[in-house]
PDB file of C-alpha atoms and ligand atoms in Angstrom:
ATOM      1  CA  MET X 225      14.980  10.822  -5.539  1.00 43.00           C
ATOM      2  CA  ARG X 226      11.654  11.730  -7.060  1.00 42.00           C
ATOM      3  CA  LEU X 227      10.183   9.513  -9.770  1.00 43.00           C
ATOM      4  CA  PRO X 228       9.362  11.292 -13.036  1.00 41.00           C
ATOM      5  CA  TRP X 229       5.648  10.519 -12.868  1.00 42.00           C
ATOM      6  CA  THR X 230       5.016  11.826  -9.357  1.00 42.00           C
ATOM      7  CA  PRO X 231       4.667  15.602  -9.207  1.00 41.00           C
ATOM      8  CA  ALA X 232       5.426  17.431  -5.969  1.00 42.00           C
ATOM      9  CA  ALA X 233       2.459  18.062  -3.678  1.00 41.00           C
ATOM     10  CA  ALA X 234       2.127  21.653  -4.924  1.00 38.00           C
ATOM     11  CA  GLU X 235       1.622  20.428  -8.488  1.00 43.00           C
ATOM     12  CA  ARG X 236      -1.132  17.999  -7.557  1.00 43.00           C
ATOM     13  CA  ASP X 237      -4.062  18.211  -9.890  1.00 46.00           C
ATOM     14  CA  SER X 238      -7.305  16.567  -8.926  1.00 44.00           C
ATOM     15  CA  SER X 239      -8.186  16.071 -12.600  1.00 52.00           C
ATOM     16  CA  ALA X 240      -5.264  13.638 -12.843  1.00 67.00           C
ATOM     17  CA  ALA X 241      -5.956  11.139 -10.069  1.00 78.00           C
ATOM     18  CA  ALA X 242      -3.233   8.536  -9.545  1.00 92.00           C
ATOM     19  CA  LEU X 243      -5.950   6.006  -8.753  1.00 97.00           C
ATOM     20  CA  ARG X 244      -9.643   6.424  -9.479  1.00 97.00           C
ATOM     21  CA  VAL X 245     -12.021   3.759  -8.228  1.00 98.00           C
ATOM     22  CA  GLN X 246     -15.590   4.135  -9.422  1.00 98.00           C
ATOM     23  CA  ASN X 247     -18.678   2.175  -8.378  1.00 98.00           C
ATOM     24  CA  LEU X 248     -16.628  -0.892  -7.544  1.00 98.00           C
ATOM     25  CA  SER X 249     -18.503  -3.951  -6.310  1.00 98.00           C
ATOM     26  CA  VAL X 250     -16.947  -7.318  -5.478  1.00 98.00           C
ATOM     27  CA  ASP X 251     -18.802 -10.531  -4.624  1.00 97.00           C
ATOM     28  CA  TYR X 252     -17.519 -13.764  -3.164  1.00 97.00           C
ATOM     29  CA  GLY X 253     -20.342 -16.068  -4.198  1.00 95.00           C
ATOM     30  CA  ASN X 254     -23.362 -14.768  -2.327  1.00 93.00           C
ATOM     31  CA  ILE X 255     -21.309 -12.464  -0.111  1.00 94.00           C
ATOM     32  CA  ARG X 256     -21.069  -8.878  -1.337  1.00 95.00           C
ATOM     33  CA  ALA X 257     -17.680  -7.765  -0.011  1.00 97.00           C
ATOM     34  CA  LEU X 258     -17.571  -4.310  -1.656  1.00 98.00           C
ATOM     35  CA  VAL X 259     -20.641  -2.253  -2.568  1.00 97.00           C
ATOM     36  CA  ASP X 260     -20.375   0.624  -5.036  1.00 98.00           C
ATOM     37  CA  VAL X 261     -17.028   1.878  -3.717  1.00 98.00           C
ATOM     38  CA  SER X 262     -15.775   5.152  -5.207  1.00 98.00           C
ATOM     39  CA  PHE X 263     -12.784   7.288  -4.246  1.00 97.00           C
ATOM     40  CA  GLU X 264      -9.749   8.992  -5.732  1.00 97.00           C
ATOM     41  CA  LEU X 265      -6.144   9.077  -4.689  1.00 97.00           C
ATOM     42  CA  LEU X 266      -4.179  12.069  -5.964  1.00 95.00           C
ATOM     43  CA  PRO X 267      -0.635  11.766  -7.320  1.00 94.00           C
ATOM     44  CA  GLY X 268       1.846  11.687  -4.455  1.00 94.00           C
ATOM     45  CA  GLU X 269      -0.873  11.343  -1.828  1.00 96.00           C
ATOM     46  CA  PHE X 270      -0.680   9.130   1.276  1.00 97.00           C
ATOM     47  CA  MET X 271      -4.126   7.696   1.835  1.00 97.00           C
ATOM     48  CA  GLY X 272      -5.409   5.379   4.537  1.00 96.00           C
ATOM     49  CA  VAL X 273      -8.054   2.670   4.291  1.00 95.00           C
ATOM     50  CA  LEU X 274      -9.638   2.179   7.706  1.00 92.00           C
ATOM     51  CA  GLY X 275     -12.363  -0.171   8.864  1.00 89.00           C
ATOM     52  CA  ALA X 276     -13.220  -3.044  11.142  1.00 87.00           C
ATOM     53  CA  ASN X 277     -12.379  -6.702  10.527  1.00 89.00           C
ATOM     54  CA  GLY X 278     -14.217  -8.001   7.485  1.00 92.00           C
ATOM     55  CA  ALA X 279     -15.052  -4.493   6.195  1.00 93.00           C
ATOM     56  CA  GLY X 280     -13.539  -5.277   2.790  1.00 96.00           C
ATOM     57  CA  LYS X 281     -10.165  -3.491   3.084  1.00 96.00           C
ATOM     58  CA  SER X 282      -8.050  -6.364   1.749  1.00 97.00           C
ATOM     59  CA  THR X 283     -10.643  -7.086  -0.931  1.00 98.00           C
ATOM     60  CA  LEU X 284     -10.287  -3.506  -2.171  1.00 98.00           C
ATOM     61  CA  LEU X 285      -6.513  -3.864  -2.584  1.00 98.00           C
ATOM     62  CA  LYS X 286      -6.916  -7.289  -4.179  1.00 97.00           C
ATOM     63  CA  ALA X 287      -9.391  -5.872  -6.692  1.00 97.00           C
ATOM     64  CA  VAL X 288      -6.978  -3.061  -7.584  1.00 97.00           C
ATOM     65  CA  SER X 289      -4.112  -5.491  -8.142  1.00 95.00           C
ATOM     66  CA  GLY X 290      -6.243  -7.922 -10.152  1.00 96.00           C
ATOM     67  CA  LEU X 291      -6.317 -10.733  -7.582  1.00 95.00           C
ATOM     68  CA  VAL X 292     -10.108 -10.678  -7.383  1.00 96.00           C
ATOM     69  CA  ARG X 293     -12.384  -9.860 -10.284  1.00 95.00           C
ATOM     70  CA  PRO X 294     -14.951  -7.128  -9.599  1.00 97.00           C
ATOM     71  CA  ALA X 295     -18.639  -7.749 -10.296  1.00 97.00           C
ATOM     72  CA  SER X 296     -18.821  -4.187 -11.646  1.00 97.00           C
ATOM     73  CA  GLY X 297     -17.027  -0.869 -11.599  1.00 98.00           C
ATOM     74  CA  SER X 298     -13.856   0.736 -12.840  1.00 97.00           C
ATOM     75  CA  ILE X 299     -10.325   1.070 -11.443  1.00 97.00           C
ATOM     76  CA  ARG X 300      -8.025   3.458 -13.264  1.00 96.00           C
ATOM     77  CA  LEU X 301      -4.342   3.854 -12.485  1.00 94.00           C
ATOM     78  CA  GLY X 302      -3.555   7.123 -14.236  1.00 91.00           C
ATOM     79  CA  GLU X 303      -4.901   6.540 -17.732  1.00 89.00           C
ATOM     80  CA  THR X 304      -4.865   2.739 -17.492  1.00 92.00           C
ATOM     81  CA  GLU X 305      -8.050   0.770 -16.799  1.00 95.00           C
ATOM     82  CA  LEU X 306      -7.037  -2.078 -14.504  1.00 95.00           C
ATOM     83  CA  VAL X 307     -10.273  -4.066 -14.477  1.00 96.00           C
ATOM     84  CA  GLY X 308      -9.635  -6.982 -16.803  1.00 93.00           C
ATOM     85  CA  VAL X 309      -5.831  -6.723 -16.651  1.00 93.00           C
ATOM     86  CA  PRO X 310      -4.528 -10.092 -15.400  1.00 93.00           C
ATOM     87  CA  ALA X 311      -2.801  -9.906 -11.989  1.00 93.00           C
ATOM     88  CA  HIS X 312       0.611 -10.841 -13.392  1.00 91.00           C
ATOM     89  CA  ARG X 313       0.534  -7.850 -15.730  1.00 92.00           C
ATOM     90  CA  VAL X 314      -0.480  -5.306 -13.095  1.00 92.00           C
ATOM     91  CA  PRO X 315       3.017  -4.669 -11.613  1.00 90.00           C
ATOM     92  CA  ALA X 316       4.257  -3.403 -14.982  1.00 90.00           C
ATOM     93  CA  THR X 317       1.616  -0.663 -14.813  1.00 91.00           C
ATOM     94  CA  GLY X 318       3.487   0.813 -11.844  1.00 92.00           C
ATOM     95  CA  LEU X 319       1.554  -0.681  -8.980  1.00 95.00           C
ATOM     96  CA  ALA X 320       3.067  -2.651  -6.099  1.00 95.00           C
ATOM     97  CA  HIS X 321       0.988  -4.540  -3.526  1.00 95.00           C
ATOM     98  CA  VAL X 322       2.449  -5.701  -0.212  1.00 96.00           C
ATOM     99  CA  PRO X 323      -0.166  -8.262   0.869  1.00 93.00           C
ATOM    100  CA  GLU X 324      -1.496  -9.053   4.324  1.00 88.00           C
ATOM    101  CA  ARG X 325       1.088 -10.964   6.388  1.00 83.00           C
ATOM    102  CA  ARG X 326       4.506 -10.423   4.887  1.00 75.00           C
ATOM    103  CA  ARG X 327       5.111 -12.886   2.101  1.00 84.00           C
ATOM    104  CA  VAL X 328       8.796 -13.337   1.531  1.00 93.00           C
ATOM    105  CA  PHE X 329      10.545 -16.408   0.135  1.00 95.00           C
ATOM    106  CA  PRO X 330      11.984 -17.876   3.366  1.00 96.00           C
ATOM    107  CA  SER X 331      14.553 -20.155   1.732  1.00 97.00           C
ATOM    108  CA  LEU X 332      16.023 -17.378  -0.416  1.00 97.00           C
ATOM    109  CA  SER X 333      18.464 -14.728   0.754  1.00 97.00           C
ATOM    110  CA  VAL X 334      17.461 -11.127   1.354  1.00 98.00           C
ATOM    111  CA  GLN X 335      19.189 -10.010  -1.847  1.00 96.00           C
ATOM    112  CA  ASP X 336      17.534 -12.764  -3.912  1.00 96.00           C
ATOM    113  CA  ASN X 337      14.124 -11.780  -2.548  1.00 96.00           C
ATOM    114  CA  LEU X 338      14.844  -8.200  -3.621  1.00 96.00           C
ATOM    115  CA  ALA X 339      16.085  -9.296  -7.048  1.00 94.00           C
ATOM    116  CA  LEU X 340      12.813 -11.193  -7.582  1.00 92.00           C
ATOM    117  CA  GLY X 341      10.945  -7.987  -6.818  1.00 88.00           C
ATOM    118  CA  ALA X 342      12.570  -6.337  -9.825  1.00 86.00           C
ATOM    119  CA  TYR X 343      10.810  -8.526 -12.403  1.00 81.00           C
ATOM    120  CA  ALA X 344       8.756  -5.664 -13.820  1.00 82.00           C
ATOM    121  CA  THR X 345      10.981  -2.666 -13.203  1.00 83.00           C
ATOM    122  CA  PRO X 346      10.501   0.205 -15.666  1.00 83.00           C
ATOM    123  CA  PRO X 347      13.180   0.250 -18.394  1.00 83.00           C
ATOM    124  CA  ASP X 348      14.527   3.643 -17.293  1.00 86.00           C
ATOM    125  CA  ARG X 349      15.470   2.421 -13.794  1.00 87.00           C
ATOM    126  CA  SER X 350      18.414   0.135 -13.110  1.00 90.00           C
ATOM    127  CA  ARG X 351      18.245  -2.658 -10.563  1.00 92.00           C
ATOM    128  CA  ALA X 352      21.451  -1.487  -8.922  1.00 93.00           C
ATOM    129  CA  GLU X 353      20.024   1.982  -8.418  1.00 94.00           C
ATOM    130  CA  LEU X 354      16.804   0.609  -6.932  1.00 95.00           C
ATOM    131  CA  LEU X 355      18.675  -1.799  -4.685  1.00 96.00           C
ATOM    132  CA  ASP X 356      20.729   1.121  -3.446  1.00 96.00           C
ATOM    133  CA  GLU X 357      17.529   3.051  -2.698  1.00 95.00           C
ATOM    134  CA  VAL X 358      16.086   0.101  -0.729  1.00 97.00           C
ATOM    135  CA  PHE X 359      19.312  -0.394   1.229  1.00 97.00           C
ATOM    136  CA  THR X 360      19.422   3.327   2.055  1.00 96.00           C
ATOM    137  CA  LEU X 361      15.868   3.142   3.401  1.00 96.00           C
ATOM    138  CA  PHE X 362      16.456  -0.152   5.213  1.00 96.00           C
ATOM    139  CA  PRO X 363      20.130  -0.399   6.232  1.00 96.00           C
ATOM    140  CA  ARG X 364      19.334  -3.549   8.198  1.00 96.00           C
ATOM    141  CA  LEU X 365      18.485  -5.340   4.949  1.00 97.00           C
ATOM    142  CA  LYS X 366      21.886  -4.374   3.583  1.00 97.00           C
ATOM    143  CA  GLU X 367      23.602  -5.791   6.661  1.00 97.00           C
ATOM    144  CA  ARG X 368      21.648  -9.004   6.187  1.00 97.00           C
ATOM    145  CA  ALA X 369      21.815  -9.175   2.389  1.00 97.00           C
ATOM    146  CA  THR X 370      23.082 -12.754   2.258  1.00 97.00           C
ATOM    147  CA  GLN X 371      21.012 -14.062   5.194  1.00 97.00           C
ATOM    148  CA  LEU X 372      18.034 -16.317   4.445  1.00 98.00           C
ATOM    149  CA  ALA X 373      14.786 -14.363   4.608  1.00 97.00           C
ATOM    150  CA  GLY X 374      13.219 -17.058   6.796  1.00 96.00           C
ATOM    151  CA  SER X 375      15.765 -16.337   9.521  1.00 96.00           C
ATOM    152  CA  LEU X 376      14.884 -12.633   9.729  1.00 95.00           C
ATOM    153  CA  SER X 377      12.769 -11.255  12.561  1.00 93.00           C
ATOM    154  CA  GLY X 378       9.117 -10.477  11.829  1.00 92.00           C
ATOM    155  CA  GLY X 379       9.858  -6.763  11.512  1.00 93.00           C
ATOM    156  CA  GLU X 380      12.796  -7.380   9.188  1.00 95.00           C
ATOM    157  CA  GLN X 381      10.650  -9.657   7.011  1.00 95.00           C
ATOM    158  CA  GLN X 382       8.039  -6.931   6.742  1.00 95.00           C
ATOM    159  CA  MET X 383      10.739  -4.446   5.756  1.00 96.00           C
ATOM    160  CA  LEU X 384      11.945  -6.931   3.157  1.00 97.00           C
ATOM    161  CA  ALA X 385       8.402  -7.265   1.791  1.00 97.00           C
ATOM    162  CA  VAL X 386       8.209  -3.462   1.455  1.00 97.00           C
ATOM    163  CA  GLY X 387      11.718  -3.299  -0.035  1.00 97.00           C
ATOM    164  CA  ARG X 388      10.810  -5.951  -2.585  1.00 96.00           C
ATOM    165  CA  ALA X 389       7.771  -3.912  -3.635  1.00 96.00           C
ATOM    166  CA  LEU X 390       9.992  -0.841  -4.082  1.00 97.00           C
ATOM    167  CA  MET X 391      12.184  -2.782  -6.537  1.00 96.00           C
ATOM    168  CA  LEU X 392       9.335  -2.264  -9.022  1.00 94.00           C
ATOM    169  CA  ALA X 393       9.851   1.528  -8.759  1.00 94.00           C
ATOM    170  CA  PRO X 394       6.074   1.751  -8.301  1.00 94.00           C
ATOM    171  CA  ARG X 395       4.080   4.933  -8.721  1.00 93.00           C
ATOM    172  CA  LEU X 396       1.503   3.508  -6.318  1.00 96.00           C
ATOM    173  CA  LEU X 397       2.468   1.419  -3.301  1.00 97.00           C
ATOM    174  CA  MET X 398      -0.362  -0.466  -1.584  1.00 98.00           C
ATOM    175  CA  LEU X 399       0.267  -1.927   1.871  1.00 97.00           C
ATOM    176  CA  ASP X 400      -2.065  -4.298   3.704  1.00 97.00           C
ATOM    177  CA  GLU X 401      -1.531  -3.912   7.473  1.00 95.00           C
ATOM    178  CA  PRO X 402       2.261  -3.738   7.471  1.00 93.00           C
ATOM    179  CA  SER X 403       2.346  -3.359  11.262  1.00 91.00           C
ATOM    180  CA  LEU X 404       0.356  -6.514  12.001  1.00 90.00           C
ATOM    181  CA  GLY X 405       1.917  -8.590  14.759  1.00 88.00           C
ATOM    182  CA  LEU X 406       4.954  -6.351  15.228  1.00 91.00           C
ATOM    183  CA  ALA X 407       6.229  -4.990  18.540  1.00 91.00           C
ATOM    184  CA  PRO X 408       5.407  -1.292  19.152  1.00 91.00           C
ATOM    185  CA  VAL X 409       8.989  -0.116  18.684  1.00 92.00           C
ATOM    186  CA  ILE X 410       9.198  -1.928  15.325  1.00 92.00           C
ATOM    187  CA  VAL X 411       5.817  -0.493  14.297  1.00 93.00           C
ATOM    188  CA  GLU X 412       7.233   3.007  14.967  1.00 93.00           C
ATOM    189  CA  GLU X 413      10.228   2.221  12.807  1.00 94.00           C
ATOM    190  CA  MET X 414       8.030   0.834  10.027  1.00 94.00           C
ATOM    191  CA  PHE X 415       5.861   3.952   9.966  1.00 95.00           C
ATOM    192  CA  ASP X 416       8.929   6.169  10.006  1.00 95.00           C
ATOM    193  CA  ARG X 417      10.193   4.290   6.927  1.00 96.00           C
ATOM    194  CA  LEU X 418       6.822   4.514   5.166  1.00 96.00           C
ATOM    195  CA  ALA X 419       6.834   8.274   5.712  1.00 96.00           C
ATOM    196  CA  ALA X 420      10.372   8.411   4.281  1.00 96.00           C
ATOM    197  CA  ILE X 421       9.328   6.378   1.222  1.00 96.00           C
ATOM    198  CA  HIS X 422       6.461   8.777   0.601  1.00 96.00           C
ATOM    199  CA  ARG X 423       8.571  11.884   1.193  1.00 94.00           C
ATOM    200  CA  GLU X 424      11.772  10.877  -0.549  1.00 93.00           C
ATOM    201  CA  LEU X 425      10.553   8.731  -3.436  1.00 93.00           C
ATOM    202  CA  GLY X 426       7.369  10.703  -4.117  1.00 91.00           C
ATOM    203  CA  VAL X 427       5.344   7.481  -4.356  1.00 95.00           C
ATOM    204  CA  SER X 428       1.555   7.551  -3.857  1.00 96.00           C
ATOM    205  CA  VAL X 429       0.611   5.267  -0.973  1.00 97.00           C
ATOM    206  CA  LEU X 430      -2.590   3.424  -0.115  1.00 98.00           C
ATOM    207  CA  LEU X 431      -2.267   1.973   3.394  1.00 97.00           C
ATOM    208  CA  ILE X 432      -4.605  -0.388   5.224  1.00 96.00           C
ATOM    209  CA  GLU X 433      -4.128  -0.033   8.947  1.00 91.00           C
ATOM    210  CA  GLN X 434      -6.158  -1.336  11.885  1.00 82.00           C
ATOM    211  CA  ASN X 435      -4.360   0.988  14.251  1.00 81.00           C
ATOM    212  CA  ALA X 436      -5.949   4.275  13.184  1.00 80.00           C
ATOM    213  CA  THR X 437      -4.029   6.313  15.749  1.00 81.00           C
ATOM    214  CA  GLN X 438      -0.791   5.062  14.239  1.00 84.00           C
ATOM    215  CA  ALA X 439      -2.062   5.613  10.706  1.00 88.00           C
ATOM    216  CA  LEU X 440      -2.927   9.236  11.480  1.00 88.00           C
ATOM    217  CA  GLU X 441       0.767   9.975  11.912  1.00 89.00           C
ATOM    218  CA  VAL X 442       1.373   9.403   8.216  1.00 93.00           C
ATOM    219  CA  ILE X 443      -1.846   9.596   6.209  1.00 95.00           C
ATOM    220  CA  GLU X 444      -3.094  12.777   4.560  1.00 95.00           C
ATOM    221  CA  ARG X 445      -6.584  11.490   3.804  1.00 95.00           C
ATOM    222  CA  ALA X 446      -8.531   8.348   4.493  1.00 94.00           C
ATOM    223  CA  ILE X 447     -11.572   6.382   3.532  1.00 94.00           C
ATOM    224  CA  VAL X 448     -13.463   4.301   6.053  1.00 91.00           C
ATOM    225  CA  LEU X 449     -15.110   1.074   4.905  1.00 92.00           C
ATOM    226  CA  THR X 450     -18.076  -0.312   6.823  1.00 91.00           C
ATOM    227  CA  THR X 451     -19.297  -3.726   5.654  1.00 93.00           C
ATOM    228  CA  GLY X 452     -18.136  -3.060   2.128  1.00 96.00           C
ATOM    229  CA  GLU X 453     -19.328   0.537   1.786  1.00 96.00           C
ATOM    230  CA  VAL X 454     -17.407   3.795   1.959  1.00 95.00           C
ATOM    231  CA  THR X 455     -18.884   5.580   4.977  1.00 92.00           C
ATOM    232  CA  PHE X 456     -16.312   8.360   5.249  1.00 91.00           C
ATOM    233  CA  THR X 457     -13.860  10.132   2.955  1.00 93.00           C
ATOM    234  CA  GLY X 458     -11.880  13.040   4.295  1.00 93.00           C
ATOM    235  CA  THR X 459      -8.655  14.557   5.477  1.00 93.00           C
ATOM    236  CA  ARG X 460      -6.770  13.569   8.580  1.00 91.00           C
ATOM    237  CA  GLY X 461      -8.119  16.713  10.282  1.00 90.00           C
ATOM    238  CA  GLU X 462     -11.700  15.791   9.428  1.00 90.00           C
ATOM    239  CA  LEU X 463     -11.144  12.279  10.713  1.00 86.00           C
ATOM    240  CA  GLU X 464      -9.669  13.567  13.944  1.00 85.00           C
ATOM    241  CA  GLY X 465     -12.515  16.057  14.295  1.00 84.00           C
ATOM    242  CA  SER X 466     -15.305  13.527  13.946  1.00 81.00           C
ATOM    243  CA  GLU X 467     -16.601  12.266  17.275  1.00 77.00           C
ATOM    244  CA  TYR X 468     -18.163   9.200  15.699  1.00 68.00           C
ATOM    245  CA  LEU X 469     -14.906   8.235  13.985  1.00 72.00           C
ATOM    246  CA  GLN X 470     -12.921   8.893  17.116  1.00 71.00           C
ATOM    247  CA  ARG X 471     -15.117   6.454  19.007  1.00 68.00           C
ATOM    248  CA  ALA X 472     -15.203   3.852  16.269  1.00 67.00           C
ATOM    249  CA  TYR X 473     -11.595   3.863  15.095  1.00 66.00           C
ATOM    250  CA  LEU X 474      -9.346   5.869  17.332  1.00 60.00           C
ATOM    251  CA  GLY X 475     -10.336   4.256  20.607  1.00 55.00           C
ATOM    252  CA  LEU X 476     -10.931   7.667  22.192  1.00 49.00           C
TER     253      LEU X 476
HETATM  254  N1  ATP R  59     -11.965 -15.739  -0.640  1.00 51.61           N
HETATM  255  C1  ATP R  59     -13.093 -15.396   0.009  1.00 51.61           C
HETATM  256  N2  ATP R  59     -14.225 -16.126  -0.097  1.00 51.61           N
HETATM  257  C2  ATP R  59     -15.367 -15.786   0.531  1.00 51.61           C
HETATM  258  N3  ATP R  59     -15.485 -14.689   1.304  1.00 51.61           N
HETATM  259  C3  ATP R  59     -14.392 -13.920   1.460  1.00 51.61           C
HETATM  260  C4  ATP R  59     -13.141 -14.226   0.834  1.00 51.61           C
HETATM  261  N4  ATP R  59     -12.255 -13.283   1.179  1.00 51.61           N
HETATM  262  C5  ATP R  59     -12.911 -12.426   1.988  1.00 51.61           C
HETATM  263  N5  ATP R  59     -14.193 -12.805   2.154  1.00 51.61           N
HETATM  264  C6  ATP R  59     -15.219 -12.100   2.953  1.00 51.61           C
HETATM  265  O1  ATP R  59     -15.329 -10.777   2.441  1.00 51.61           O
HETATM  266  C7  ATP R  59     -15.445  -9.839   3.502  1.00 51.61           C
HETATM  267  C8  ATP R  59     -14.326  -8.825   3.427  1.00 51.61           C
HETATM  268  O2  ATP R  59     -13.085  -9.460   3.690  1.00 51.61           O
HETATM  269  P1  ATP R  59     -11.688  -8.695   3.688  1.00 51.61           P
HETATM  270  O3  ATP R  59     -10.623  -9.693   3.877  1.00 51.61           O
HETATM  271  O4  ATP R  59     -11.630  -7.824   2.501  1.00 51.61           O
HETATM  272  O5  ATP R  59     -11.854  -7.778   4.987  1.00 51.61           O
HETATM  273  P2  ATP R  59     -10.778  -6.889   5.751  1.00 51.61           P
HETATM  274  O6  ATP R  59     -11.387  -5.554   5.948  1.00 51.61           O
HETATM  275  O7  ATP R  59      -9.480  -6.940   5.061  1.00 51.61           O
HETATM  276  O8  ATP R  59     -10.696  -7.615   7.165  1.00 51.61           O
HETATM  277  P3  ATP R  59      -9.448  -7.796   8.185  1.00 51.61           P
HETATM  278  O9  ATP R  59      -9.341  -6.501   8.924  1.00 51.61           O
HETATM  279  O10 ATP R  59      -9.877  -8.896   9.085  1.00 51.61           O
HETATM  280  O11 ATP R  59      -8.219  -8.120   7.381  1.00 51.61           O
HETATM  281  C9  ATP R  59     -15.465 -10.644   4.776  1.00 51.61           C
HETATM  282  O12 ATP R  59     -16.800 -10.857   5.139  1.00 51.61           O
HETATM  283  C10 ATP R  59     -14.800 -11.945   4.383  1.00 51.61           C
HETATM  284  O13 ATP R  59     -15.277 -13.012   5.153  1.00 51.61           O
HETATM  285 MG1   MG R  60      -7.640  -7.630   5.582  1.00 51.61          MG
END
């Protein structure tokens, strides 16, 4: 099912970016983690954020979801300026953030974890309908609905973290290295599910991924961060065609 605010790819209009980051800088004390970062994500687009360890990828997502306060710059989700919006109010704007290292509540059941995800669901979507959507995408979560989240495998916990984010019916889903620490076969499954979420729910996606080769299977465009600066913005084809990027990120 397609959400009302996400037009099909053919209707994409660059004047109506889903997310527009402009001249964003973030400092941690004396450390400048992001320097004048600007990029746009179009409605319904699947965009990658690539870069080495410490490049500022997680900081970018944290700034968007209000977890770190930028030193300067603007972050607009559709028409809404997010800079200055407290983190607990951000989900209601239609943005879901699956942080680095799956964070599920281990002593709660799968279904209770999912129910907690629905705390800022838009009024026009019912919890039951969203739960159904999540269980269709992740049948294994349905089978394990009453199991404690802490007893799930790593891959299942990551799927639960993504499912919980989908309970917000987000228009933008941000994922911080969802494949981290998972076995290759589970990584394949995760990426297959992310592609399905993008295709079937029409959600815009911003994905941090260390494994650029894997990311290229799903992303349409990417930015590359190098010590806090955007050093590349382009399509998957442009990324694949760049010798420098191939060496730096694709291990070729
Ligand atoms: N809370 C913090 N306090 C001080 N410095 C921080 C903090 N969080 C991150 N940094 C620094 O900011 C820079 C960017 O960190 P960030 O976590 O955004 O990088 P990353 O690209 O996500 O790296 P990784 O691939 O290892 O997850 C790094 O130099 C890091 O040490
Ligand atoms: Mg990180």
